[in-house]
Amino acid sequence: MTLDSRAWLAWAAAIMLPLLLGRNPYMLVALFAIVLAVRAAWSQIAARQFAAWGWFLRLALVVVLISVLFNVLTVHAGETVLVHLSDRLPIIGGALTFNALVFGLLSGLAIFTLVLTGTTVAALLDWSALMRTLPARATPFAVAGSVAWSFLPQSAVAWREIREAQEARGHRIRGPRDLPPLIIPLLAGALERAMTMAESLESRGFGATGTSSQVHGLATALASALAALAAFALASGRLVLGAVAGVIALAGFAFAWRGGTPGVARTRYRTRRWRRADSIMVAGAATSALVTLVRLQTTPAGLHYEPYPVLAAPHVDLVLLFGLALLLAPAFLLPAEVRR
Amino acid sequence: MIATRAVAPIANLDRVSYRYPAVASLALDDVRWRVPEGAFVVVAGPSGSGKSTLLRCLNGLVPHFSGGELAGRIAVAGEDALVAGPARLSRAVGFVFQDPEAQLLTGRVDDELAFSLEQHGVPPVIMRKRVEEMLDLLGIAHLRDRDPATLSGGERQRVAVAAALALHPRLLVLDEPTSQLDPWGAEDVLTALTRLNEDLGLSIVLAEHRLERVLSHADQLRFIEPNGDVREGPPEAVAREIDPIVLPPVTQLGRALDWSPLPLTIKAGRPFARSLDLTDSPAPPTVEPVGEVAFDVRGLTLAHDTRTVLEAIDLPIHAGELVALMGRNGSGKTTLLRSLMGFHRPQSGRIMLFGRDVTGAEPAEIGRTVGYLPQQPGTILFAERLIDELRFTLKHRPQSRAGIVETLDRLGLTGLAERHPRDLSGGERERAALAAILVGSPRVLLLDEPTRGMDAWRKAALGELLKDLRREGVAVVLATHDVELVARYATRVVLLGDREIVADGPPAEVLAGSLTFSTQVNKLFGGAWLTVDQVLAAAHTVSF
């Protein structure tokens, strides 16, 4: 691909930031349209990659529809009542409201746009190029990530083959109990492929340079556990405990990072030149993220929307929308040979 | 044991015994093996005989990756493999696996070649040179910026070979690298290997079922008998001692007719063939009656991803026929098979099944009469016990006449009914999948490349089973590249060209004289001669 993978990641982060912050319908629709426009522009050269992720989008759509239904049936808040189910019914009994439907749809749109952004970037970025930009010590994680990543499209093909073969045996999915004939062969096949990949990595010298001692391995494990503890403590308001655990975890990571004894440094076959288009894309993403964060402080209504208890017209924040429009940049940064 | 040239070994296994973790039996039992430097060694034998385990000892994957218990000594390229392990041995030993998909790790062909160089810290200047060399050596320079996922199987395996060679190893080990490829892809890979061995002196150890392509290039054949005994030596000598079923047809003929030196190639067999002087045609096969029309395809046109794949196909298939669909890759064999099963909706045309229009019908509905076995039959197995797998099919086929006990018996699986299907050996698993289909007593059986990766014994057993089914009135349709199997068992061959049927008739008509789809026997004797059995029957009546 002709744009730097890091630029794509910056773009994805700038899209995902407002998606995670609020449910304002104008903002959500704008972000959805931006991702669609970028996909449309890049589909000229990445149609096959996009198609490979199509199954994931279909799956996401199913999840979204279920979540909308779940929201409508279980959240009985809001003034605009559509229908009233008998209160004797557990959980779903009570008023089904238009407010819950609207919130469900907005959440669904946000989730779907998140997945759409993720799959767009997954299809467009060059994992091996991204891997090379990481420091040598992070390479094992990057390789593991890239191998895991290549798994999903392969699993999609396997899923189709298994589904068809079982269908030919008369199998139909009517409920969760009908899933094992599909899931078990899929997992077994994935495990077999994973073993071959792992063998292939070993046979081609992965891990041949640099060894870390058991002490440093232990340090990494402990630091990871402490980092998780710190995150939990911070999230649940125990700031002191969180801070202490965080500092120790960082020290642990630093110790593990410095401690590995590399035999020979890994080398890189090709380093990609950073281009002007990459700078434009990153600048657009950074500006957009900045606008989002500033508006979150100054005009939060541009990001937030609450349909409970009364449905009100959402706020339009033109400054925010203008900031988001900068994320259209990749649609205009197609390689010259494609534009022609 | 037959003597080999005394050359210093590149690999030496001394009294190696190995047991996989949590398995009671030994996978390798007191193995002694010397691989001479610069040799081309072919390892053959039935599936499950320990070929893969043996090969994995050469680069330390066994026991470093697999775990388990190993006794004995393994020296490879001057290193103790048990100490060095696969990552360090990767400089001396390149390894290529069976599955062309699962072993490629990056998104670009040239990155793939650079991967192991990067891992070993080879300076970028040398790295660039090596990548270029490997691209040229394997003839894949034009693919350098392609994503391996978009390549054909043969191209992908050549990329895997190039990637394994980038570190200039002294030994290249390949575990059935062509078993998932069509004959043309396999030919490309094996031709490349021969050149590497002959021109560069690279030592090669290759596990392979298709002996007809490699035997003539090999210096040494290590053959593991079904009972575990090992025969090793120059191919011609070993070929005289082992079960002829695994040998190329020309060598089988040589064995049966006592030709000496034993021919391993068609070229070597030609003088002997001429001396046989088989001028008449072979006795025509007895025409067996066929039953009613099972599938009747009329004017079938089908597009896939905006490309027309099949155009105006007319194809009646009768009960009691064994129809082989042949043709190069992409000619539409699999698509035609899948359309019969209802997985593709045709643009136009009609598909009748026993007089009923099933165009556009659901696969589950067609499946009541038709059994379908995908390319990797093991993928349909999911139950805890084999018997439950058969019950699962019967649940959806209550009208089936076949019983569980007799189906298992027929496929030689009696006694395994309570076993977990995934614990079965490769061959047993394939039969288990077939049992799970046949217990539904289908009147039509569709098989997609059923012999891909199968050893000679399993292939022959499948051929006999299909023959029995056909005689019982089942219509069997298989998409295949396997010319020898077709010549022996098919009653009819349908050759697909570019979207259309280009030939349709008995094997003797369609395969005879074809340059790409004829058997070794046909290449030797011409005319309508197709199989070893035909020639032997004629040779025993003619004086020789």
PDB file of C-alpha atoms in Angstrom, chain A residues 139-289:
ATOM      1  CA  THR A 139       9.505  -7.615  16.983  1.00  0.00           C
ATOM      2  CA  PRO A 140       8.360 -10.865  18.670  1.00  0.00           C
ATOM      3  CA  PHE A 141       5.069  -9.225  19.628  1.00  0.00           C
ATOM      4  CA  ALA A 142       4.657  -7.712  16.170  1.00  0.00           C
ATOM      5  CA  VAL A 143       5.262 -11.045  14.463  1.00  0.00           C
ATOM      6  CA  ALA A 144       2.815 -12.759  16.795  1.00  0.00           C
ATOM      7  CA  GLY A 145       0.296 -10.010  16.012  1.00  0.00           C
ATOM      8  CA  SER A 146       0.740 -10.200  12.277  1.00  0.00           C
ATOM      9  CA  VAL A 147       0.432 -13.983  12.298  1.00  0.00           C
ATOM     10  CA  ALA A 148      -2.741 -13.752  14.374  1.00  0.00           C
ATOM     11  CA  TRP A 149      -4.065 -11.112  12.006  1.00  0.00           C
ATOM     12  CA  SER A 150      -3.587 -13.242   8.897  1.00  0.00           C
ATOM     13  CA  PHE A 151      -5.640 -15.883  10.666  1.00  0.00           C
ATOM     14  CA  LEU A 152      -8.976 -14.141  10.405  1.00  0.00           C
ATOM     15  CA  PRO A 153      -9.395 -14.138   6.594  1.00  0.00           C
ATOM     16  CA  GLN A 154      -8.159 -17.757   6.443  1.00  0.00           C
ATOM     17  CA  SER A 155     -10.685 -18.721   9.089  1.00  0.00           C
ATOM     18  CA  ALA A 156     -13.404 -17.039   7.044  1.00  0.00           C
ATOM     19  CA  VAL A 157     -12.652 -19.335   4.094  1.00  0.00           C
ATOM     20  CA  ALA A 158     -12.576 -22.377   6.389  1.00  0.00           C
ATOM     21  CA  TRP A 159     -15.897 -21.308   7.942  1.00  0.00           C
ATOM     22  CA  ARG A 160     -17.581 -21.196   4.538  1.00  0.00           C
ATOM     23  CA  GLU A 161     -16.268 -24.636   3.577  1.00  0.00           C
ATOM     24  CA  ILE A 162     -17.358 -26.222   6.853  1.00  0.00           C
ATOM     25  CA  ARG A 163     -20.785 -24.581   6.784  1.00  0.00           C
ATOM     26  CA  GLU A 164     -21.419 -25.837   3.248  1.00  0.00           C
ATOM     27  CA  ALA A 165     -20.226 -29.358   3.989  1.00  0.00           C
ATOM     28  CA  GLN A 166     -22.461 -29.610   7.072  1.00  0.00           C
ATOM     29  CA  GLU A 167     -25.385 -28.067   5.198  1.00  0.00           C
ATOM     30  CA  ALA A 168     -24.984 -30.820   2.609  1.00  0.00           C
ATOM     31  CA  ARG A 169     -25.301 -33.302   5.493  1.00  0.00           C
ATOM     32  CA  GLY A 170     -28.655 -31.723   6.299  1.00  0.00           C
ATOM     33  CA  HIS A 171     -27.455 -29.485   9.129  1.00  0.00           C
ATOM     34  CA  ARG A 172     -29.206 -26.150   9.708  1.00  0.00           C
ATOM     35  CA  ILE A 173     -28.552 -23.529  12.336  1.00  0.00           C
ATOM     36  CA  ARG A 174     -31.667 -22.947  14.395  1.00  0.00           C
ATOM     37  CA  GLY A 175     -30.080 -22.036  17.689  1.00  0.00           C
ATOM     38  CA  PRO A 176     -26.851 -22.097  19.695  1.00  0.00           C
ATOM     39  CA  ARG A 177     -27.119 -25.877  20.087  1.00  0.00           C
ATOM     40  CA  ASP A 178     -26.563 -26.238  16.338  1.00  0.00           C
ATOM     41  CA  LEU A 179     -23.219 -24.439  16.436  1.00  0.00           C
ATOM     42  CA  PRO A 180     -20.812 -27.231  17.546  1.00  0.00           C
ATOM     43  CA  PRO A 181     -20.781 -28.963  14.107  1.00  0.00           C
ATOM     44  CA  LEU A 182     -19.431 -25.679  12.705  1.00  0.00           C
ATOM     45  CA  ILE A 183     -17.392 -24.285  15.577  1.00  0.00           C
ATOM     46  CA  ILE A 184     -15.495 -27.440  16.560  1.00  0.00           C
ATOM     47  CA  PRO A 185     -14.070 -28.183  13.075  1.00  0.00           C
ATOM     48  CA  LEU A 186     -13.284 -24.469  12.692  1.00  0.00           C
ATOM     49  CA  LEU A 187     -11.317 -24.342  15.938  1.00  0.00           C
ATOM     50  CA  ALA A 188      -9.587 -27.651  15.265  1.00  0.00           C
ATOM     51  CA  GLY A 189      -8.538 -26.444  11.805  1.00  0.00           C
ATOM     52  CA  ALA A 190      -7.369 -23.091  13.189  1.00  0.00           C
ATOM     53  CA  LEU A 191      -5.293 -24.885  15.802  1.00  0.00           C
ATOM     54  CA  GLU A 192      -3.650 -27.055  13.149  1.00  0.00           C
ATOM     55  CA  ARG A 193      -2.825 -23.979  11.045  1.00  0.00           C
ATOM     56  CA  ALA A 194      -1.470 -22.190  14.101  1.00  0.00           C
ATOM     57  CA  MET A 195       0.847 -25.100  14.815  1.00  0.00           C
ATOM     58  CA  THR A 196       2.187 -25.067  11.256  1.00  0.00           C
ATOM     59  CA  MET A 197       2.733 -21.312  11.439  1.00  0.00           C
ATOM     60  CA  ALA A 198       4.556 -21.613  14.723  1.00  0.00           C
ATOM     61  CA  GLU A 199       6.726 -24.392  13.287  1.00  0.00           C
ATOM     62  CA  SER A 200       7.392 -22.270  10.225  1.00  0.00           C
ATOM     63  CA  LEU A 201       8.445 -19.307  12.396  1.00  0.00           C
ATOM     64  CA  GLU A 202      10.855 -21.475  14.370  1.00  0.00           C
ATOM     65  CA  SER A 203      12.276 -23.110  11.265  1.00  0.00           C
ATOM     66  CA  ARG A 204      12.999 -19.755   9.709  1.00  0.00           C
ATOM     67  CA  GLY A 205      15.094 -18.458  12.539  1.00  0.00           C
ATOM     68  CA  PHE A 206      12.494 -16.550  14.506  1.00  0.00           C
ATOM     69  CA  GLY A 207      14.027 -16.025  17.911  1.00  0.00           C
ATOM     70  CA  ALA A 208      17.499 -16.894  16.645  1.00  0.00           C
ATOM     71  CA  THR A 209      18.858 -13.548  17.791  1.00  0.00           C
ATOM     72  CA  GLY A 210      18.590 -12.358  21.332  1.00  0.00           C
ATOM     73  CA  THR A 211      17.648 -14.447  24.289  1.00  0.00           C
ATOM     74  CA  SER A 212      16.137 -13.279  27.509  1.00  0.00           C
ATOM     75  CA  SER A 213      16.843 -14.976  30.777  1.00  0.00           C
ATOM     76  CA  GLN A 214      14.163 -16.517  32.960  1.00  0.00           C
ATOM     77  CA  VAL A 215      14.515 -13.646  35.447  1.00  0.00           C
ATOM     78  CA  HIS A 216      13.612 -11.151  32.748  1.00  0.00           C
ATOM     79  CA  GLY A 217      10.747 -13.310  31.541  1.00  0.00           C
ATOM     80  CA  LEU A 218       9.461 -13.389  35.115  1.00  0.00           C
ATOM     81  CA  ALA A 219       9.860  -9.608  35.346  1.00  0.00           C
ATOM     82  CA  THR A 220       7.719  -9.175  32.210  1.00  0.00           C
ATOM     83  CA  ALA A 221       5.022 -11.460  33.577  1.00  0.00           C
ATOM     84  CA  LEU A 222       4.936  -9.694  36.965  1.00  0.00           C
ATOM     85  CA  ALA A 223       4.949  -6.258  35.353  1.00  0.00           C
ATOM     86  CA  SER A 224       2.010  -7.280  33.117  1.00  0.00           C
ATOM     87  CA  ALA A 225       0.049  -8.472  36.152  1.00  0.00           C
ATOM     88  CA  LEU A 226       0.804  -5.235  38.020  1.00  0.00           C
ATOM     89  CA  ALA A 227      -0.207  -3.170  34.997  1.00  0.00           C
ATOM     90  CA  ALA A 228      -3.559  -4.963  34.936  1.00  0.00           C
ATOM     91  CA  LEU A 229      -3.949  -4.335  38.680  1.00  0.00           C
ATOM     92  CA  ALA A 230      -3.104  -0.669  38.174  1.00  0.00           C
ATOM     93  CA  ALA A 231      -5.675  -0.323  35.403  1.00  0.00           C
ATOM     94  CA  PHE A 232      -8.327  -1.973  37.565  1.00  0.00           C
ATOM     95  CA  ALA A 233      -7.455   0.176  40.584  1.00  0.00           C
ATOM     96  CA  LEU A 234      -7.523   3.391  38.566  1.00  0.00           C
ATOM     97  CA  ALA A 235     -10.798   2.462  36.916  1.00  0.00           C
ATOM     98  CA  SER A 236     -12.409   1.746  40.302  1.00  0.00           C
ATOM     99  CA  GLY A 237     -11.185   5.000  41.832  1.00  0.00           C
ATOM    100  CA  ARG A 238      -8.347   3.656  44.020  1.00  0.00           C
ATOM    101  CA  LEU A 239      -5.905   6.242  42.738  1.00  0.00           C
ATOM    102  CA  VAL A 240      -3.046   5.675  45.205  1.00  0.00           C
ATOM    103  CA  LEU A 241      -2.999   1.930  44.761  1.00  0.00           C
ATOM    104  CA  GLY A 242      -3.284   2.419  40.988  1.00  0.00           C
ATOM    105  CA  ALA A 243      -0.400   4.868  40.880  1.00  0.00           C
ATOM    106  CA  VAL A 244       1.896   2.692  43.019  1.00  0.00           C
ATOM    107  CA  ALA A 245       1.110  -0.456  41.002  1.00  0.00           C
ATOM    108  CA  GLY A 246       1.568   1.518  37.762  1.00  0.00           C
ATOM    109  CA  VAL A 247       5.007   2.819  38.748  1.00  0.00           C
ATOM    110  CA  ILE A 248       6.233  -0.636  39.824  1.00  0.00           C
ATOM    111  CA  ALA A 249       4.844  -2.135  36.597  1.00  0.00           C
ATOM    112  CA  LEU A 250       6.696   0.464  34.511  1.00  0.00           C
ATOM    113  CA  ALA A 251       9.914  -0.266  36.384  1.00  0.00           C
ATOM    114  CA  GLY A 252       9.386  -3.979  35.759  1.00  0.00           C
ATOM    115  CA  PHE A 253       8.884  -3.424  32.032  1.00  0.00           C
ATOM    116  CA  ALA A 254      11.990  -1.235  31.883  1.00  0.00           C
ATOM    117  CA  PHE A 255      14.038  -3.918  33.635  1.00  0.00           C
ATOM    118  CA  ALA A 256      12.763  -6.619  31.247  1.00  0.00           C
ATOM    119  CA  TRP A 257      13.355  -4.354  28.230  1.00  0.00           C
ATOM    120  CA  ARG A 258      16.951  -3.568  29.144  1.00  0.00           C
ATOM    121  CA  GLY A 259      17.719  -7.039  30.414  1.00  0.00           C
ATOM    122  CA  GLY A 260      17.417  -9.173  27.290  1.00  0.00           C
ATOM    123  CA  THR A 261      20.816 -10.152  25.967  1.00  0.00           C
ATOM    124  CA  PRO A 262      20.644  -9.805  22.226  1.00  0.00           C
ATOM    125  CA  GLY A 263      23.203 -11.965  20.439  1.00  0.00           C
ATOM    126  CA  VAL A 264      22.988 -10.307  17.038  1.00  0.00           C
ATOM    127  CA  ALA A 265      20.702  -7.411  16.223  1.00  0.00           C
ATOM    128  CA  ARG A 266      17.954  -8.076  13.697  1.00  0.00           C
ATOM    129  CA  THR A 267      18.328  -6.217  10.461  1.00  0.00           C
ATOM    130  CA  ARG A 268      15.743  -4.747   8.131  1.00  0.00           C
ATOM    131  CA  TYR A 269      15.295  -5.601   4.496  1.00  0.00           C
ATOM    132  CA  ARG A 270      13.559  -2.440   3.434  1.00  0.00           C
ATOM    133  CA  THR A 271      12.747   0.735   5.280  1.00  0.00           C
ATOM    134  CA  ARG A 272       9.885   2.695   3.852  1.00  0.00           C
ATOM    135  CA  ARG A 273      10.426   6.355   3.077  1.00  0.00           C
ATOM    136  CA  TRP A 274       8.031   8.720   4.850  1.00  0.00           C
ATOM    137  CA  ARG A 275       6.200  10.754   2.202  1.00  0.00           C
ATOM    138  CA  ARG A 276       4.347  14.046   2.088  1.00  0.00           C
ATOM    139  CA  ALA A 277       1.016  12.241   1.778  1.00  0.00           C
ATOM    140  CA  ASP A 278       1.755  10.444   5.046  1.00  0.00           C
ATOM    141  CA  SER A 279       2.453  13.771   6.762  1.00  0.00           C
ATOM    142  CA  ILE A 280      -0.793  15.243   5.424  1.00  0.00           C
ATOM    143  CA  MET A 281      -2.744  12.285   6.699  1.00  0.00           C
ATOM    144  CA  VAL A 282      -1.161  12.355  10.168  1.00  0.00           C
ATOM    145  CA  ALA A 283      -1.551  16.141  10.404  1.00  0.00           C
ATOM    146  CA  GLY A 284      -5.249  15.811   9.505  1.00  0.00           C
ATOM    147  CA  ALA A 285      -5.736  13.058  12.077  1.00  0.00           C
ATOM    148  CA  ALA A 286      -3.893  14.965  14.805  1.00  0.00           C
ATOM    149  CA  THR A 287      -5.817  18.206  14.137  1.00  0.00           C
ATOM    150  CA  SER A 288      -9.097  16.338  14.116  1.00  0.00           C
ATOM    151  CA  ALA A 289      -8.298  14.613  17.414  1.00  0.00           C
TER     152      ALA A 289
END
